[in-house]
Each structure stands twice: as C-alpha cells, then as structure tokens.
C-alpha cells in the first residue's frame, strides 16, 4: 500500500495498491486485473480506505471508461497503475488513469 496524491482532487491523498509499474501491460477483463497478460490473484485483498478526489490530470484513453473491462495499456516510464482494495466503491487508475511517480508520497507501514 502506498500513500498517493490524488490526481483529480488537489490536496487529497489516498491509500492504494500499486498494480502496475513502468513497462507493464495492464488490462481489466470482467473485473480481473491482467498484468503482462497474466491474471493477478487479488483474492486475499480486503476492503480498503480511500478519500475523495477532484480535477482530471489530462486526456486518458477512452478504453478505460469501463472499470471492469478495458483495452491493454502499456505503462509509460515513471507511470504507475493503482487499484483500491475496495474496488467497487472507490476511485483508482481505472477511473483517472496511470499516475506519475511524483504523486507517490510514500509506502504505508
């Protein structure tokens, strides 16, 4: 878990899980995260805590408009893909896209 400046609400922070790092290929299929064409086992992940957010970082591929299904996305250098533990009721990279490394404030202990 990491503490991250939320890209859509100035001054807000969120605890989230890094699900993809630079160079990874990320895709959502029927609510399952695929990283580099392999399904990720997130069954042990429980409910998480998240704060609310604000203004958008910029254009994001329309393919990510669906939270549960998306086209493959290759993460650029310095970009990370976040997933909240409580995926059905929080905002994460499925909504606002990858975040740049400078948004990561630190690792949650």
CSV table of N, CA and C in Angstrom, one decimal:
chain,number,residue,atom,x,y,z
A,1,UNK,N,0.8,-1.2,0.0
A,1,UNK,CA,0.0,0.0,0.0
A,1,UNK,C,0.9,1.2,0.0
A,2,UNK,N,0.5,2.2,-0.8
A,2,UNK,CA,1.2,3.5,-0.8
A,2,UNK,C,0.2,4.6,-0.6
A,3,UNK,N,0.8,5.7,-0.1
A,3,UNK,CA,0.1,7.0,0.0
A,3,UNK,C,0.4,7.8,-1.2
A,4,UNK,N,-0.7,8.3,-1.8
A,4,UNK,CA,-0.6,8.9,-3.1
A,4,UNK,C,-1.4,10.2,-3.2
A,5,UNK,N,-0.8,11.3,-3.8
A,5,UNK,CA,-1.6,12.5,-4.1
A,5,UNK,C,-2.6,12.1,-5.2
A,6,UNK,N,-3.9,12.4,-4.9
A,6,UNK,CA,-4.9,12.0,-5.9
A,6,UNK,C,-4.8,13.0,-7.1
A,7,UNK,N,-4.8,12.5,-8.3
A,7,UNK,CA,-4.6,13.3,-9.5
A,7,UNK,C,-5.8,14.2,-9.9
A,8,UNK,N,-7.0,13.9,-9.3
A,8,UNK,CA,-8.2,14.6,-9.7
A,8,UNK,C,-8.7,15.6,-8.6
A,9,UNK,N,-8.2,15.5,-7.4
A,9,UNK,CA,-8.6,16.4,-6.3
A,9,UNK,C,-7.4,17.0,-5.6
A,10,UNK,N,-7.1,18.2,-5.9
A,10,UNK,CA,-6.0,18.9,-5.3
A,10,UNK,C,-6.0,18.8,-3.7
A,11,UNK,N,-4.9,18.5,-3.1
A,11,UNK,CA,-4.8,18.4,-1.7
A,11,UNK,C,-5.3,17.2,-1.0
A,12,UNK,N,-5.9,16.3,-1.8
A,12,UNK,CA,-6.4,15.0,-1.3
A,12,UNK,C,-5.4,13.9,-1.5
A,13,UNK,N,-5.4,13.0,-0.5
A,13,UNK,CA,-4.5,11.8,-0.7
A,13,UNK,C,-5.3,10.5,-0.5
A,14,UNK,N,-4.7,9.4,-1.0
A,14,UNK,CA,-5.4,8.1,-1.0
A,14,UNK,C,-4.4,7.0,-0.7
A,15,UNK,N,-4.8,6.0,0.0
A,15,UNK,CA,-4.1,4.8,0.2
A,15,UNK,C,-4.5,3.9,-0.9
A,16,UNK,N,-3.5,3.3,-1.6
A,16,UNK,CA,-3.9,2.4,-2.7
A,16,UNK,C,-2.8,1.4,-2.9
A,17,UNK,N,-3.1,0.5,-3.8
A,17,UNK,CA,-2.1,-0.6,-4.1
A,17,UNK,C,-1.6,-0.4,-5.5
A,18,UNK,N,-0.2,-0.5,-5.6
A,18,UNK,CA,0.4,-0.4,-7.0
A,18,UNK,C,0.1,-1.7,-7.7
A,19,UNK,N,-0.6,-1.7,-8.8
A,19,UNK,CA,-0.9,-2.9,-9.5
A,19,UNK,C,-0.1,-3.0,-10.8
A,20,UNK,N,0.5,-1.9,-11.2
A,20,UNK,CA,1.4,-2.0,-12.4
A,20,UNK,C,2.4,-0.9,-12.3
A,21,UNK,N,3.6,-1.2,-12.9
A,21,UNK,CA,4.7,-0.3,-12.9
A,21,UNK,C,5.2,0.0,-14.3
A,22,UNK,N,6.1,0.9,-14.5
A,22,UNK,CA,6.5,1.3,-15.9
A,22,UNK,C,6.9,0.0,-16.7
A,23,UNK,N,6.4,0.0,-18.0
A,23,UNK,CA,6.6,-1.1,-18.9
A,23,UNK,C,5.6,-2.2,-18.8
A,24,UNK,N,4.8,-2.3,-17.7
A,24,UNK,CA,3.8,-3.3,-17.6
A,24,UNK,C,2.7,-3.1,-18.6
A,25,UNK,N,2.0,-4.2,-19.1
A,25,UNK,CA,0.8,-4.1,-19.9
A,25,UNK,C,-0.3,-4.4,-18.9
A,26,UNK,N,-1.3,-3.4,-18.8
A,26,UNK,CA,-2.4,-3.6,-17.9
A,26,UNK,C,-3.7,-3.7,-18.6
A,27,UNK,N,-4.5,-4.6,-18.2
A,27,UNK,CA,-5.9,-4.7,-18.8
A,27,UNK,C,-6.8,-5.3,-17.8
A,28,UNK,N,-8.1,-4.8,-17.8
A,28,UNK,CA,-9.1,-5.3,-16.9
A,28,UNK,C,-10.0,-6.2,-17.8
A,29,UNK,N,-10.3,-7.4,-17.4
A,29,UNK,CA,-11.3,-8.3,-18.1
A,29,UNK,C,-12.2,-8.8,-17.0
A,30,UNK,N,-13.5,-8.5,-17.1
A,30,UNK,CA,-14.5,-9.0,-16.2
A,30,UNK,C,-14.1,-8.8,-14.7
A,31,UNK,N,-13.6,-7.6,-14.4
A,31,UNK,CA,-13.2,-7.3,-13.0
A,31,UNK,C,-11.9,-7.9,-12.6
A,32,UNK,N,-11.2,-8.6,-13.5
A,32,UNK,CA,-9.9,-9.2,-13.2
A,32,UNK,C,-8.8,-8.4,-13.8
A,33,UNK,N,-7.8,-8.1,-13.0
A,33,UNK,CA,-6.6,-7.4,-13.5
A,33,UNK,C,-5.7,-8.3,-14.2
A,34,UNK,N,-5.3,-8.0,-15.4
A,34,UNK,CA,-4.2,-8.8,-16.1
A,34,UNK,C,-3.0,-7.9,-16.2
A,35,UNK,N,-1.9,-8.3,-15.7
A,35,UNK,CA,-0.7,-7.6,-15.8
A,35,UNK,C,0.3,-8.5,-16.7
A,36,UNK,N,0.7,-7.9,-17.8
A,36,UNK,CA,1.6,-8.6,-18.7
A,36,UNK,C,0.9,-9.9,-19.2
A,37,UNK,N,-0.4,-9.8,-19.5
A,37,UNK,CA,-1.2,-10.9,-20.0
A,37,UNK,C,-1.4,-12.0,-19.0
A,38,UNK,N,-1.1,-11.8,-17.7
A,38,UNK,CA,-1.3,-12.8,-16.7
A,38,UNK,C,-2.3,-12.3,-15.7
A,39,UNK,N,-3.4,-13.1,-15.3
A,39,UNK,CA,-4.3,-12.7,-14.3
A,39,UNK,C,-3.6,-12.5,-13.0
A,40,UNK,N,-3.9,-11.5,-12.2
A,40,UNK,CA,-3.4,-11.3,-10.9
A,40,UNK,C,-4.3,-11.8,-9.9
A,41,UNK,N,-3.8,-12.6,-8.9
A,41,UNK,CA,-4.6,-13.1,-7.8
A,41,UNK,C,-4.7,-12.0,-6.7
A,42,UNK,N,-5.9,-11.4,-6.7
A,42,UNK,CA,-6.1,-10.4,-5.7
A,42,UNK,C,-7.2,-10.9,-4.7
A,43,UNK,N,-7.4,-12.2,-4.6
A,43,UNK,CA,-8.4,-12.7,-3.7
A,43,UNK,C,-8.2,-12.4,-2.3
A,44,UNK,N,-6.9,-12.3,-1.9
A,44,UNK,CA,-6.6,-12.0,-0.4
A,44,UNK,C,-6.7,-10.6,-0.1
A,45,UNK,N,-7.1,-9.7,-1.0
A,45,UNK,CA,-7.2,-8.3,-0.7
A,45,UNK,C,-8.5,-8.0,-0.2
A,46,UNK,N,-8.5,-7.3,1.0
A,46,UNK,CA,-9.8,-6.9,1.6
A,46,UNK,C,-10.2,-5.5,1.3
A,47,UNK,N,-11.2,-5.0,2.1
A,47,UNK,CA,-11.7,-3.7,1.9
A,47,UNK,C,-10.6,-2.7,2.3
A,48,UNK,N,-10.6,-1.6,1.5
A,48,UNK,CA,-9.6,-0.5,1.8
A,48,UNK,C,-10.3,0.8,2.2
A,49,UNK,N,-9.5,1.8,2.4
A,49,UNK,CA,-9.9,3.1,2.8
A,49,UNK,C,-9.4,4.1,1.8
A,50,UNK,N,-10.3,4.9,1.3
A,50,UNK,CA,-9.9,5.9,0.3
A,50,UNK,C,-10.6,7.2,0.5
A,51,UNK,N,-10.0,8.3,0.2
A,51,UNK,CA,-10.6,9.6,0.3
A,51,UNK,C,-11.1,10.0,-1.1
A,52,UNK,N,-11.9,11.1,-1.2
A,52,UNK,CA,-12.5,11.5,-2.5
A,52,UNK,C,-11.5,12.4,-3.3
A,53,UNK,N,-11.8,12.7,-4.5
A,53,UNK,CA,-10.9,13.4,-5.4
A,53,UNK,C,-11.5,14.5,-6.2
A,54,UNK,N,-10.6,15.2,-7.1
A,54,UNK,CA,-11.1,16.4,-7.9
A,54,UNK,C,-10.6,16.4,-9.3
A,55,UNK,N,-9.9,17.5,-9.8
A,55,UNK,CA,-9.7,17.8,-11.2
A,55,UNK,C,-8.8,16.8,-12.0
A,56,UNK,N,-9.2,16.5,-13.2
A,56,UNK,CA,-8.5,15.5,-14.0
A,56,UNK,C,-7.1,15.9,-14.4
A,57,UNK,N,-6.2,14.9,-14.5
A,57,UNK,CA,-4.8,15.1,-14.9
A,57,UNK,C,-4.7,15.4,-16.4
A,58,UNK,N,-5.6,14.9,-17.2
A,58,UNK,CA,-5.4,15.2,-18.6
A,58,UNK,C,-6.2,14.1,-19.4
A,59,UNK,N,-6.0,14.1,-20.7
A,59,UNK,CA,-6.7,13.1,-21.5
A,59,UNK,C,-6.3,11.7,-21.2
A,60,UNK,N,-7.3,10.8,-21.1
A,60,UNK,CA,-7.0,9.4,-20.8
A,60,UNK,C,-7.7,8.5,-21.8
A,61,UNK,N,-7.1,7.4,-22.3
A,61,UNK,CA,-7.7,6.6,-23.3
A,61,UNK,C,-9.2,6.2,-23.0
A,62,UNK,N,-10.1,6.4,-24.0
A,62,UNK,CA,-11.5,6.1,-23.8
A,62,UNK,C,-11.7,4.6,-23.5
A,63,UNK,N,-10.7,3.8,-23.8
A,63,UNK,CA,-10.8,2.4,-23.5
A,63,UNK,C,-10.9,2.1,-22.0
A,64,UNK,N,-10.5,3.1,-21.2
A,64,UNK,CA,-10.5,2.9,-19.7
A,64,UNK,C,-11.8,3.5,-19.1
A,65,UNK,N,-12.8,3.8,-20.0
A,65,UNK,CA,-14.0,4.3,-19.4
A,65,UNK,C,-14.8,3.3,-18.7
A,66,UNK,N,-14.6,2.0,-19.0
A,66,UNK,CA,-15.2,0.9,-18.3
A,66,UNK,C,-14.3,0.4,-17.2
A,67,UNK,N,-14.8,0.4,-16.0
A,67,UNK,CA,-14.0,0.0,-14.8
A,67,UNK,C,-13.7,-1.5,-14.9
A,68,UNK,N,-14.5,-2.3,-15.5
A,68,UNK,CA,-14.4,-3.8,-15.4
A,68,UNK,C,-13.8,-4.4,-16.6
A,69,UNK,N,-13.7,-3.7,-17.7
A,69,UNK,CA,-13.2,-4.2,-19.0
A,69,UNK,C,-12.5,-3.1,-19.7
A,70,UNK,N,-11.3,-3.3,-20.2
A,70,UNK,CA,-10.5,-2.3,-20.9
A,70,UNK,C,-9.6,-2.9,-21.9
A,71,UNK,N,-9.1,-2.1,-22.8
A,71,UNK,CA,-8.1,-2.5,-23.8
A,71,UNK,C,-6.8,-2.5,-23.1
A,72,UNK,N,-5.8,-3.2,-23.6
A,72,UNK,CA,-4.4,-3.2,-22.9
A,72,UNK,C,-3.8,-1.8,-23.0
A,73,UNK,N,-3.1,-1.5,-21.9
A,73,UNK,CA,-2.4,-0.2,-21.8
A,73,UNK,C,-1.0,-0.5,-21.3
A,74,UNK,N,0.0,0.0,-22.1
A,74,UNK,CA,1.4,-0.1,-21.7
A,74,UNK,C,1.7,1.1,-20.8
A,75,UNK,N,2.2,0.9,-19.6
A,75,UNK,CA,2.5,2.0,-18.7
A,75,UNK,C,3.8,2.6,-19.2
A,76,UNK,N,3.8,3.9,-19.3
A,76,UNK,CA,5.0,4.7,-19.7
A,76,UNK,C,6.0,4.8,-18.6
A,77,UNK,N,7.2,5.2,-18.9
A,77,UNK,CA,8.2,5.4,-18.0
A,77,UNK,C,7.8,6.4,-16.9
A,78,UNK,N,7.9,6.0,-15.6
A,78,UNK,CA,7.6,6.8,-14.5
A,78,UNK,C,6.1,6.8,-14.1
A,79,UNK,N,5.2,6.0,-14.8
A,79,UNK,CA,3.8,5.9,-14.6
A,79,UNK,C,3.5,4.6,-13.8
A,80,UNK,N,2.5,4.7,-12.9
A,80,UNK,CA,2.1,3.5,-12.1
A,80,UNK,C,0.5,3.4,-12.2
A,81,UNK,N,0.1,2.1,-12.1
A,81,UNK,CA,-1.4,1.8,-12.2
A,81,UNK,C,-1.8,1.5,-10.8
A,82,UNK,N,-2.8,2.2,-10.2
A,82,UNK,CA,-3.3,1.9,-8.8
A,82,UNK,C,-4.6,1.2,-8.8
A,83,UNK,N,-4.8,0.3,-7.9
A,83,UNK,CA,-6.1,-0.3,-7.6
A,83,UNK,C,-6.4,-0.2,-6.1
A,84,UNK,N,-7.6,0.3,-5.8
A,84,UNK,CA,-8.0,0.3,-4.4
A,84,UNK,C,-8.4,-1.1,-4.0
A,85,UNK,N,-8.3,-1.4,-2.8
A,85,UNK,CA,-8.7,-2.7,-2.3
A,85,UNK,C,-10.2,-2.9,-2.4
A,86,UNK,N,-11.0,-1.8,-2.1
A,86,UNK,CA,-12.4,-1.8,-2.2
A,86,UNK,C,-12.8,-1.3,-3.5
A,87,UNK,N,-12.6,-2.2,-4.5
A,87,UNK,CA,-12.6,-1.7,-5.9
A,87,UNK,C,-14.0,-1.3,-6.4
A,88,UNK,N,-15.1,-1.8,-5.8
A,88,UNK,CA,-16.4,-1.4,-6.3
A,88,UNK,C,-16.9,-0.1,-5.8
A,89,UNK,N,-16.2,0.5,-4.8
A,89,UNK,CA,-16.7,1.8,-4.3
A,89,UNK,C,-15.7,2.8,-4.1
A,90,UNK,N,-14.6,2.8,-4.9
A,90,UNK,CA,-13.6,3.8,-4.8
A,90,UNK,C,-13.1,4.2,-6.2
A,91,UNK,N,-12.3,5.2,-6.2
A,91,UNK,CA,-11.8,5.8,-7.4
A,91,UNK,C,-10.3,5.4,-7.5
A,92,UNK,N,-9.9,4.8,-8.6
A,92,UNK,CA,-8.4,4.5,-8.8
A,92,UNK,C,-8.0,4.6,-10.3
A,93,UNK,N,-7.0,4.0,-10.7
A,93,UNK,CA,-6.5,4.2,-12.0
A,93,UNK,C,-7.4,3.7,-13.1
A,94,UNK,N,-8.4,2.9,-12.8
A,94,UNK,CA,-9.4,2.5,-13.7
A,94,UNK,C,-10.3,3.8,-14.1
A,95,UNK,N,-10.3,4.7,-13.2
A,95,UNK,CA,-11.1,6.0,-13.4
A,95,UNK,C,-10.2,7.1,-14.0
A,96,UNK,N,-9.1,7.3,-13.3
A,96,UNK,CA,-8.3,8.5,-13.7
A,96,UNK,C,-7.0,8.2,-14.4
A,97,UNK,N,-6.8,6.9,-14.7
A,97,UNK,CA,-5.6,6.5,-15.5
A,97,UNK,C,-4.3,6.4,-14.6
A,98,UNK,N,-3.2,6.1,-15.2
A,98,UNK,CA,-2.0,5.9,-14.5
A,98,UNK,C,-1.5,7.2,-13.8
A,99,UNK,N,-0.8,7.1,-12.8
A,99,UNK,CA,-0.3,8.2,-12.1
A,99,UNK,C,1.2,8.3,-12.2
A,100,UNK,N,1.8,9.5,-12.3
A,100,UNK,CA,3.2,9.7,-12.4
A,100,UNK,C,3.9,9.4,-11.0
A,101,UNK,N,5.1,9.0,-11.0
A,101,UNK,CA,5.8,8.6,-9.8
A,101,UNK,C,5.8,9.8,-8.8
A,102,UNK,N,5.9,11.0,-9.2
A,102,UNK,CA,5.9,12.1,-8.3
A,102,UNK,C,4.7,12.3,-7.4
A,103,UNK,N,3.6,11.6,-7.8
A,103,UNK,CA,2.4,11.6,-7.0
A,103,UNK,C,2.5,10.6,-5.8
A,104,UNK,N,3.4,9.7,-5.8
A,104,UNK,CA,3.6,8.7,-4.8
A,104,UNK,C,4.3,9.4,-3.6
A,105,UNK,N,3.7,9.5,-2.5
A,105,UNK,CA,4.3,10.2,-1.3
A,105,UNK,C,5.1,9.2,-0.4
A,106,UNK,N,4.7,8.0,-0.4
A,106,UNK,CA,5.5,7.0,0.4
A,106,UNK,C,4.7,5.7,0.6
A,107,UNK,N,5.4,4.8,1.2
A,107,UNK,CA,4.8,3.4,1.4
A,107,UNK,C,4.1,3.4,2.8
A,108,UNK,N,2.9,2.9,2.8
A,108,UNK,CA,2.2,2.7,4.1
A,108,UNK,C,2.8,1.6,4.9
A,109,UNK,N,3.0,1.9,6.2
A,109,UNK,CA,3.6,0.9,7.1
A,109,UNK,C,2.5,0.1,7.8
